[in-house]
XYZ file of C-alpha atoms in Angstrom:
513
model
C 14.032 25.840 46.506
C 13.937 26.511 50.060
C 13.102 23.635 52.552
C 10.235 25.303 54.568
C 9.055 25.548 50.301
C 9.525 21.602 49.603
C 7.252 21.491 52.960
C 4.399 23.090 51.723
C 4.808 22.064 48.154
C 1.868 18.813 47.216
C 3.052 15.975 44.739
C -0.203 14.487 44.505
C -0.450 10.457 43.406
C -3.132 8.552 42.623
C -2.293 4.919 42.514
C -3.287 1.341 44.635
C -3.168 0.387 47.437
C -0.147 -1.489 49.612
C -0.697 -3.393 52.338
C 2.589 -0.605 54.016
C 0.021 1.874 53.368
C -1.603 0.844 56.569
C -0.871 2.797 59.321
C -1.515 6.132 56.744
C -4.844 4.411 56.461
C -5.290 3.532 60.034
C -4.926 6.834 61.237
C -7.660 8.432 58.820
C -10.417 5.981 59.254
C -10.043 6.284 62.904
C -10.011 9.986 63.163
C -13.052 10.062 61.045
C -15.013 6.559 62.496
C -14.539 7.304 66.011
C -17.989 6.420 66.712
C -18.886 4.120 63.707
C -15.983 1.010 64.588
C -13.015 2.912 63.867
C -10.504 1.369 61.204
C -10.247 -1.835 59.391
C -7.246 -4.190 60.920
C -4.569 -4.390 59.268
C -5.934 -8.795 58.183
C -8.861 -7.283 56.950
C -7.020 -5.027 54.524
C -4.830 -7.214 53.690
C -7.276 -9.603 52.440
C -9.452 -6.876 50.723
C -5.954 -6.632 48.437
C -5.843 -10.357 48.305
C -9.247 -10.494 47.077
C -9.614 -7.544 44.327
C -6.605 -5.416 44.423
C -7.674 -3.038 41.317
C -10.456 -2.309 43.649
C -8.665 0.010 46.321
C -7.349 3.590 45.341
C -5.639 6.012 46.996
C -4.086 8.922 47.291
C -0.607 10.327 48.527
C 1.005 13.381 48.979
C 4.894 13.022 49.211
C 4.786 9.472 49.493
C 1.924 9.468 52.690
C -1.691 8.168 52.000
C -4.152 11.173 52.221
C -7.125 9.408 50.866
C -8.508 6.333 49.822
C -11.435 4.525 48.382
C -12.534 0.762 48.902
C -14.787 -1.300 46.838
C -15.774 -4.911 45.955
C -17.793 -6.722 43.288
C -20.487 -8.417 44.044
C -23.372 -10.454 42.504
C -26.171 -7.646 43.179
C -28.875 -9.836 43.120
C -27.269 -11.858 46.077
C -28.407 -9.271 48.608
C -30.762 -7.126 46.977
C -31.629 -3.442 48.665
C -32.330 -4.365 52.226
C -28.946 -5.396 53.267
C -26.462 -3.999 55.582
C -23.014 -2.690 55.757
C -21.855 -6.244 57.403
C -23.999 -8.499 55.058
C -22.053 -7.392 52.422
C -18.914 -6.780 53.229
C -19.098 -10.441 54.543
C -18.237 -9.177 58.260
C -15.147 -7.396 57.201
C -14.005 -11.069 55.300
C -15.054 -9.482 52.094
C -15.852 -13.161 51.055
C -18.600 -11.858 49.960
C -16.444 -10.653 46.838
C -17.458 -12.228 43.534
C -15.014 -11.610 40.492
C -17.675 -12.437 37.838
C -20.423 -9.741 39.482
C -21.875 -7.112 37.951
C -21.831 -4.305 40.501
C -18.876 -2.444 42.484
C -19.670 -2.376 45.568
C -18.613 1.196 47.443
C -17.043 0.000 51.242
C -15.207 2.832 52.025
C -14.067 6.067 51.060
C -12.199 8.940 53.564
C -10.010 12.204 53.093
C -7.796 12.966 55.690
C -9.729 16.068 57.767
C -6.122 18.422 57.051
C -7.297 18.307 52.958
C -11.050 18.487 53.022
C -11.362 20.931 50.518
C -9.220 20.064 48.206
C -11.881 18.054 46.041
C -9.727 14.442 46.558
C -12.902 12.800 46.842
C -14.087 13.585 43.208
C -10.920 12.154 42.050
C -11.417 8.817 44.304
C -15.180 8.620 42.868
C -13.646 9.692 38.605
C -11.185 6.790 39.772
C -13.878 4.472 40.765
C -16.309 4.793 37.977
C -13.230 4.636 34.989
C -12.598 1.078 37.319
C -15.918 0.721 36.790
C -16.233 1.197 32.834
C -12.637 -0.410 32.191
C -14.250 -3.985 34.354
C -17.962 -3.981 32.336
C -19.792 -3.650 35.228
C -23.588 -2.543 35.602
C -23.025 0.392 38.337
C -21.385 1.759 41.275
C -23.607 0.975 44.151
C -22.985 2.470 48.183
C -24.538 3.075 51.504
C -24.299 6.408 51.981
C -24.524 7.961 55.566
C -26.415 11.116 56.222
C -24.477 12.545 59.445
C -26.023 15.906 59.411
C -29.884 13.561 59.672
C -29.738 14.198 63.613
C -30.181 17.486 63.565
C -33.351 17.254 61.958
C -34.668 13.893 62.921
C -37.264 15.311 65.491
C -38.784 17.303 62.821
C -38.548 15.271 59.566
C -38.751 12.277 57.943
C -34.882 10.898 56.584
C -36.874 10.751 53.226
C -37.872 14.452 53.620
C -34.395 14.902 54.472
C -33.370 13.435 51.670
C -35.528 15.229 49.322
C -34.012 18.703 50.983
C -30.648 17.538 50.360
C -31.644 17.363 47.082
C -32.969 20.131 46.861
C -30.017 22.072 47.850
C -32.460 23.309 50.692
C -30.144 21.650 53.108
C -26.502 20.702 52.833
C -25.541 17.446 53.998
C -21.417 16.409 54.187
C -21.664 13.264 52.884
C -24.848 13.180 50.722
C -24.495 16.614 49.072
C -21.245 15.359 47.614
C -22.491 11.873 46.658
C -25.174 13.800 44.405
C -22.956 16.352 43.122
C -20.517 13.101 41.812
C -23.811 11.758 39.833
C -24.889 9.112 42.268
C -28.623 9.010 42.271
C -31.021 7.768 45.866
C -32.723 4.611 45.116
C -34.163 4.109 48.820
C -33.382 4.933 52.166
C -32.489 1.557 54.036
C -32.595 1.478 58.304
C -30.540 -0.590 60.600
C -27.756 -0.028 57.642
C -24.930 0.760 59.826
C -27.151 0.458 63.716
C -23.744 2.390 65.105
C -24.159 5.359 63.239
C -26.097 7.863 65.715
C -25.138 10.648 63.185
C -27.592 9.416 60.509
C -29.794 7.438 63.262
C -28.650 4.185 61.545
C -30.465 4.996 58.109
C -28.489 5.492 55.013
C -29.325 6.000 51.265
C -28.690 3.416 49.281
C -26.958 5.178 46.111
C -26.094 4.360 42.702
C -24.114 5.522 39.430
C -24.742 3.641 36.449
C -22.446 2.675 34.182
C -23.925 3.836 30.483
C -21.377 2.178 28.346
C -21.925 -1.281 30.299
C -22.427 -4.016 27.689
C -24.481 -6.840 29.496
C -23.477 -9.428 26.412
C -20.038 -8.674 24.640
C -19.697 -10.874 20.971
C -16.671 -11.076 19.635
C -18.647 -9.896 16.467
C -21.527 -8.131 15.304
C -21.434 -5.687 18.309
C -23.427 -2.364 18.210
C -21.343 0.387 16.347
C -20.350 3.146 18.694
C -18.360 5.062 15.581
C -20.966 5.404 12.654
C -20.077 7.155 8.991
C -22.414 9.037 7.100
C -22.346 9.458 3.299
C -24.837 12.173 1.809
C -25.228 12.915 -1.450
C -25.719 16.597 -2.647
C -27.499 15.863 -5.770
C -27.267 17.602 -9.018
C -30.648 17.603 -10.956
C -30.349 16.439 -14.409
C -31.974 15.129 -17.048
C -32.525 11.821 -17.449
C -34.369 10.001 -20.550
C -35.116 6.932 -18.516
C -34.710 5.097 -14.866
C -31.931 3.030 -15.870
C -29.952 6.568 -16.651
C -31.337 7.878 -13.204
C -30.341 4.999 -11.435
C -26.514 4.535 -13.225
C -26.447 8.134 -11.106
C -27.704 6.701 -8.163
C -25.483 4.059 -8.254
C -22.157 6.291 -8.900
C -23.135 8.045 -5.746
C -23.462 4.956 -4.171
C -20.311 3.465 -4.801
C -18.845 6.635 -4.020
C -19.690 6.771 -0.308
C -19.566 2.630 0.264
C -16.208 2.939 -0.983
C -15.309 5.171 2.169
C -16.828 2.228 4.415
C -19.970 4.258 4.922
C -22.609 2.990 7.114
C -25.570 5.333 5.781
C -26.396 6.874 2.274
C -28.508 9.560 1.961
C -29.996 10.974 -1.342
C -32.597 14.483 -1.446
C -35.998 14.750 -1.447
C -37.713 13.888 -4.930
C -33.869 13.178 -6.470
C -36.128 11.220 -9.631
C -37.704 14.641 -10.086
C -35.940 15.005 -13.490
C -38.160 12.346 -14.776
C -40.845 14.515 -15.031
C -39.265 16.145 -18.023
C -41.333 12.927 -19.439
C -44.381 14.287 -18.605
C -43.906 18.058 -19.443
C -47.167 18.007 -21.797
C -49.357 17.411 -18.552
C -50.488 19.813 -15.886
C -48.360 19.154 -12.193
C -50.676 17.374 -10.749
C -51.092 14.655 -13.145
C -47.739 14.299 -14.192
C -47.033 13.950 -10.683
C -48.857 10.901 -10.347
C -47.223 9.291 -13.269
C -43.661 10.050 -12.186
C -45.309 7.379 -8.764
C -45.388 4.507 -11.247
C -41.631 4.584 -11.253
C -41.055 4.527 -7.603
C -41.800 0.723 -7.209
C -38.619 -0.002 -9.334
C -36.415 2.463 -8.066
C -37.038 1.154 -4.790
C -36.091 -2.432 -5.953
C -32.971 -1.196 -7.389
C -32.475 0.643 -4.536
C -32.662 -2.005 -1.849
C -30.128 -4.324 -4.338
C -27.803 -1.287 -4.626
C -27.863 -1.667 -0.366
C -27.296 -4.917 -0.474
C -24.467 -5.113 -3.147
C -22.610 -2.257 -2.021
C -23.484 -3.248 1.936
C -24.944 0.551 2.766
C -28.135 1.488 3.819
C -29.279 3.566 1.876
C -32.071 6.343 2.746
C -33.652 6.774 -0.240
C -34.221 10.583 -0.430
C -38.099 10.910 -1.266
C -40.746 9.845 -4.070
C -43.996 10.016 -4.820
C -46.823 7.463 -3.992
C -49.526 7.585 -5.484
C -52.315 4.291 -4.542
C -55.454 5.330 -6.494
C -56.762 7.750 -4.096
C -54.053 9.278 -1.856
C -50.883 11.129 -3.196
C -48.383 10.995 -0.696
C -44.346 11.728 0.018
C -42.460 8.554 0.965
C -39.149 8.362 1.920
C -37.551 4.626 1.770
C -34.948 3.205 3.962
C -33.136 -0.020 1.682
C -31.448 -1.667 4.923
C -27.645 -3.730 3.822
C -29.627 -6.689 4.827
C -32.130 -6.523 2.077
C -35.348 -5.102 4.656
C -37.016 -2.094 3.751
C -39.079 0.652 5.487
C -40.683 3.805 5.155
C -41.589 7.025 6.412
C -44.086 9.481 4.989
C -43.975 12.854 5.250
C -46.432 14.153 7.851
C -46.744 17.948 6.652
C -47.529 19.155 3.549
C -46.401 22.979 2.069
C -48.928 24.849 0.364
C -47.310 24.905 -2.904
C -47.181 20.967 -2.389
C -50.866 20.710 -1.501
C -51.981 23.524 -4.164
C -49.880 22.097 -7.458
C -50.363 18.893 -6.539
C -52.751 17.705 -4.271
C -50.124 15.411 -1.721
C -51.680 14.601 1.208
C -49.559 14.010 4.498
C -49.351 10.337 6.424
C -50.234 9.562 9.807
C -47.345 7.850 11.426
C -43.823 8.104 12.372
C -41.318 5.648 13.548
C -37.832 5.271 14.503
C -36.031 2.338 12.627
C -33.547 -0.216 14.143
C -30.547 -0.695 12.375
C -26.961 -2.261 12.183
C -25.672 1.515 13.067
C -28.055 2.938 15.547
C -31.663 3.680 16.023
C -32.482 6.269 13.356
C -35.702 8.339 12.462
C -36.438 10.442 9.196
C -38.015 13.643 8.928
C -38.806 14.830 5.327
C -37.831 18.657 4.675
C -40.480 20.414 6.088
C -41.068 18.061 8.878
C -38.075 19.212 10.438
C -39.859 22.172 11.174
C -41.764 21.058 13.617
C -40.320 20.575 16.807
C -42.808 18.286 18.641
C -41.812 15.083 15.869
C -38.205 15.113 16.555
C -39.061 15.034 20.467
C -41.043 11.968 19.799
C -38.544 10.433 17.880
C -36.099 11.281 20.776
C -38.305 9.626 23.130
C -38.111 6.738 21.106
C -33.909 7.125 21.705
C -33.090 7.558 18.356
C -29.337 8.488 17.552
C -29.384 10.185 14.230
C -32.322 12.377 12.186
C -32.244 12.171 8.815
C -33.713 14.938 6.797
C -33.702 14.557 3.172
C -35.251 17.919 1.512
C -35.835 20.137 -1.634
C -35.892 23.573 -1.561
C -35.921 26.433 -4.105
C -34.540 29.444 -2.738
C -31.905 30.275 0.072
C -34.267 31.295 2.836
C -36.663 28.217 2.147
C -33.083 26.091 2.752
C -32.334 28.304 6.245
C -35.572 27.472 7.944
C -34.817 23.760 7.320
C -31.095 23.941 8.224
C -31.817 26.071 11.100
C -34.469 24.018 12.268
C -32.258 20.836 11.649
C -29.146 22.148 14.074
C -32.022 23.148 16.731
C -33.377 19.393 16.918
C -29.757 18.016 16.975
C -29.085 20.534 20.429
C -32.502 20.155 22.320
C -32.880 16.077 21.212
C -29.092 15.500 21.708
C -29.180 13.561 18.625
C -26.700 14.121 15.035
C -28.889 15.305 12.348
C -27.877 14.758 8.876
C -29.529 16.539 6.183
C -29.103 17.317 2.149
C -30.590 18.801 -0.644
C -30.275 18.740 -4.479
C -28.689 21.641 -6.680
C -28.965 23.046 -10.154
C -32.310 23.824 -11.858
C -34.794 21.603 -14.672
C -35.980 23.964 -16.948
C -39.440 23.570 -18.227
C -40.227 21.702 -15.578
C -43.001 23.092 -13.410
C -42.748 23.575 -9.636
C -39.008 21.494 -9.740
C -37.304 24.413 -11.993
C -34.501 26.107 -9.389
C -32.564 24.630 -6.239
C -30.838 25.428 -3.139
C -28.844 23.186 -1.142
C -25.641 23.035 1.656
C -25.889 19.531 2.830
C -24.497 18.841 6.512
C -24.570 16.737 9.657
C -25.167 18.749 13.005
C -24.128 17.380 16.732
C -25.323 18.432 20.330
C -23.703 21.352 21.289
C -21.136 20.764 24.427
C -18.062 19.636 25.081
C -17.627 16.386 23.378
C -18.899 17.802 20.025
C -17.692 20.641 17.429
C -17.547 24.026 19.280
C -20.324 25.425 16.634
C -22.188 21.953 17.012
C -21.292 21.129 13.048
C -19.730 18.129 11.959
C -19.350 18.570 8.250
C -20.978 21.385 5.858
C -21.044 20.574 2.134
C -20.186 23.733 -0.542
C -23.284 25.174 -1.276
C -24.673 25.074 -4.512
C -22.184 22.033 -5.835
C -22.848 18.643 -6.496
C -20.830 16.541 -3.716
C -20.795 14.155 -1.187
C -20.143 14.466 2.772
C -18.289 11.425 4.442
C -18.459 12.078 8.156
C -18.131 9.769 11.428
C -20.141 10.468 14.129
C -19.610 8.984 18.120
C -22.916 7.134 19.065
C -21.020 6.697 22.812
C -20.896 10.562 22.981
C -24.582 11.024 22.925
C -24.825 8.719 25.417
C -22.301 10.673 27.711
C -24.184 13.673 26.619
C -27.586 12.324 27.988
C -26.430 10.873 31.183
C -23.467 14.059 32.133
C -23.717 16.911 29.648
C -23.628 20.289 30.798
C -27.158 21.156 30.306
C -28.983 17.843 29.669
C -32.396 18.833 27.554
C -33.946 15.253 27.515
C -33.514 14.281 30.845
C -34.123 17.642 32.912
C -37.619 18.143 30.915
C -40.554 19.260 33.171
C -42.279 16.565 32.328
C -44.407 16.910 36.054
C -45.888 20.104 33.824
C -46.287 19.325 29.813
C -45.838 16.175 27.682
C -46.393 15.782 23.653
C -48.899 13.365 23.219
C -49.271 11.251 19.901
C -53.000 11.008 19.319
C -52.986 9.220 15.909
C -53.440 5.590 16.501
C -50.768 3.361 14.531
């Protein structure tokens, strides 16, 4: 390799600071702060790396400091959103630095002007908020100058300016790459750094939050970040009584606990083979018998949960009070609670053979593994009930169903992946296979159970986390990433929740609860 090729050749490091880094860091800070106090002395830096060492990056090119970034922690709530570059950087003491804080505090962060350009400042900022994430702190918090202000400050407010910026109506060097590294404006501040006639002494006060920041770590009993799924592709059987149903049940059951499964899901109307009992009645009465049954199986159900520590979404059953025939869907909690969830829409045949009516309410349901909501077959189908449910930050849709024929099972599966992409949510759903002769209304079925993801990086390429054989009784044991979602929300590539228009439309739930 020729010389004048070693010359021109990088060997980029990113790594701490030493206090023999110095005069490489001298020599930026006071090309760039000319007119804003120049460089730190060499004291002052050397008692930043007394204080919080971890806290200053940089980074070299064949063995010379190029770039570097800065920071502190600091009790936030100490100095609040009117203070000043001084005030908390105690003077240039950096006193002011408080180990047991929740906030890193941003002091400095320069590129040497002969590699602008070569995007070192993204990898000082990816360093900063991984420092960030690895300490369990809330956020990254900075004053931010806005040099390019002056040119404009005869004409516009710095919070019109700001908005512009924004905007990408007009570029500003220092903001325009603070927003483009996720840092957010939570006010413009004055008298922030009086020396800088650049930004007219304002800055914006800017912050990154840190979304995996646990305020209260236990050493057990923590929220589950990696949650596993067991659903149940049900075969439909006869069955001459509940206790043979529920010896089914219970097979499945033990099945997917014994993979450590956090969830159990079973099909919409799975007890439908008892209504082999009731063959001699028309469907709408023997309907409402087959409802006297669901009180026990839910019993049994919520003791299965318990003894075999799964929750357990109980597919569906009727309900039946007297007046109202309705589609419930039970969640048996591992710590013996219950809930449940009607279904809100009701299909014709449903309505016409017999007579269920839909509920009124929907909830999402705390849990031991996430906040999860359930949508019952053809309630998937409607897009405006998962977007509530997402607004009520629920991780995973469940979505037990029935359906007869192959196209009835695409609109729901269809419909299923599309509310796990725009709701950035996993969606689990199954079905039940086989056929019950001589049993009206319940006599053929279609199923491909499977659990769908949010389409981006972090996921499966074709947003599918595990597909069942259709057709064949089976279970699905899956894990799915509750941190990823909340990656996905905050710095996905498209991000559906957060960029909604809400400014033009809403879904509004009009039903009081």
């Amino acid at each position: 390799m020729s010389k004048q090729r070693e010359e021109l050749e990088h060997r980029l490091r990113l790594r701490n600071i030493k206090l023999s880094d110095y005069e490489d860091i001298r020599e930026i800070m006071v090309s760039i702060y000319r007119n804003q106090g120049g460089a730190w002395t060499k004291a002052e830096l050397k008692n930043q790396l007394k204080v919080f060492p971890e806290g200053q990056i940089c980074i070299e090119d064949n063995g010379k400091v190029i770039a570097a970034a800065l920071s502190i922690i600091v009790d936030y709530s100490k100095f609040g959103d009117n203070h000043t570059y001084d005030e908390i950087t105690g003077y240039g003491k950096f006193d002011t630095h408080d180990p047991e804080g929740d906030t890193l505090y941003g002091t400095d962060i320069f590129v040497h002007s002969d590699y602008r350009g070569m995007r070192l400042g993204r990898r000082l900022y990816d360093a900063r908020k991984e420092l960030c994430e690895n300490l369990n702190l809330r956020s990254i918090i900075a004053g931010g100058r806005i040099p390019g202000y002056s040119k404009y400050a005869d004409e516009m407010t710095p919070r019109k300016y700001i908005d512009l910026v924004k905007n990408r109506e007009i570029f500003d060097p220092v903001l325009s790459f603070q927003l483009a590294n996720e840092f957010h404006v939570r006010k413009v501040i004055t008298k922030y750094l009086p020396e800088d006639t650049d930004s007219r002494a304002y800055a914006t006060l800017l912050e990154w939050i840190n979304i995996y920041y646990e305020k209260d770590e236990k050493l057990i009993g923590n929220k589950k970040s990696i949650v596993r799924l067991g659903l149940v592709q049900w075969k439909m059987r006869r069955f001459s009584n509940v206790d043979d149903l529920m010896q089914q049940v219970e097979f499945f059951v033990d099945t997917v606990s014994g993979y450590k499964s956090d969830f159990c899901l079973l099909p919409e109307f799975f007890n439908a083979p008892m209504l082999a009992e009731f063959n001699d009645m028309d469907a709408s009465e023997a309907i409402r018998n087959l409802a006297d049954y669901t009180d026990e199986i839910v019993g049994r159900m919520s003791e299965l949960a318990v003894s075999y520590n799964v929750n357990i979404i109980a597919g569906s059953m009727p309900e039946y009070d007297g007046k109202k025939l309705r589609n419930v869907s039970y969640l048996c909690r591992r710590d013996g609670t219950q809930d449940k969830q009607y279904k809100l829409h009701i299909t014709p045949d449903e309505a016409a053979y017999w007579g269920l009516q839909g509920g009124n309410g929907i909830n999402v349901f705390d849990t031991d593994a996430g906040r999860i909501g359930i949508l019952i077959c053809y309630d998937v189908e409607f897009p405006e009930l998962g977007r509530i449910l997402a607004e009520q930050e629920m991780d995973i849709l469940f979505v037990p169903f029935w359906t007869d024929t192959k196209n009835a099972f695409l609109r729901v599966n269809i419909c299923a992946k599309a509310r796990a992409i725009e709701n950035e949510c996993y969606v689990a759903i199954t079905g039940s296979v086989g056929n019950l002769p001589k049993v009206e209304n319940m006599d053929i079925q279609y199923s491909q159970a499977a659990i769908y993801s949010p389409s981006d990086f972090s996921f499966p390429h074709d947003a599918t986390v595990a597909m069942a054989s259709e057709n064949a009784e089976t279970t699905i044991v899956a894990d799915v990433d509750l941190d990823l979602l909340t990656k996905q929300r905050k710095a996905g590539s498209v991000r559906n929740l957060e960029q909604r228009r809400l400014d033009l439309y809403s879904i509004q739930w009009k039903q009081k609860k």
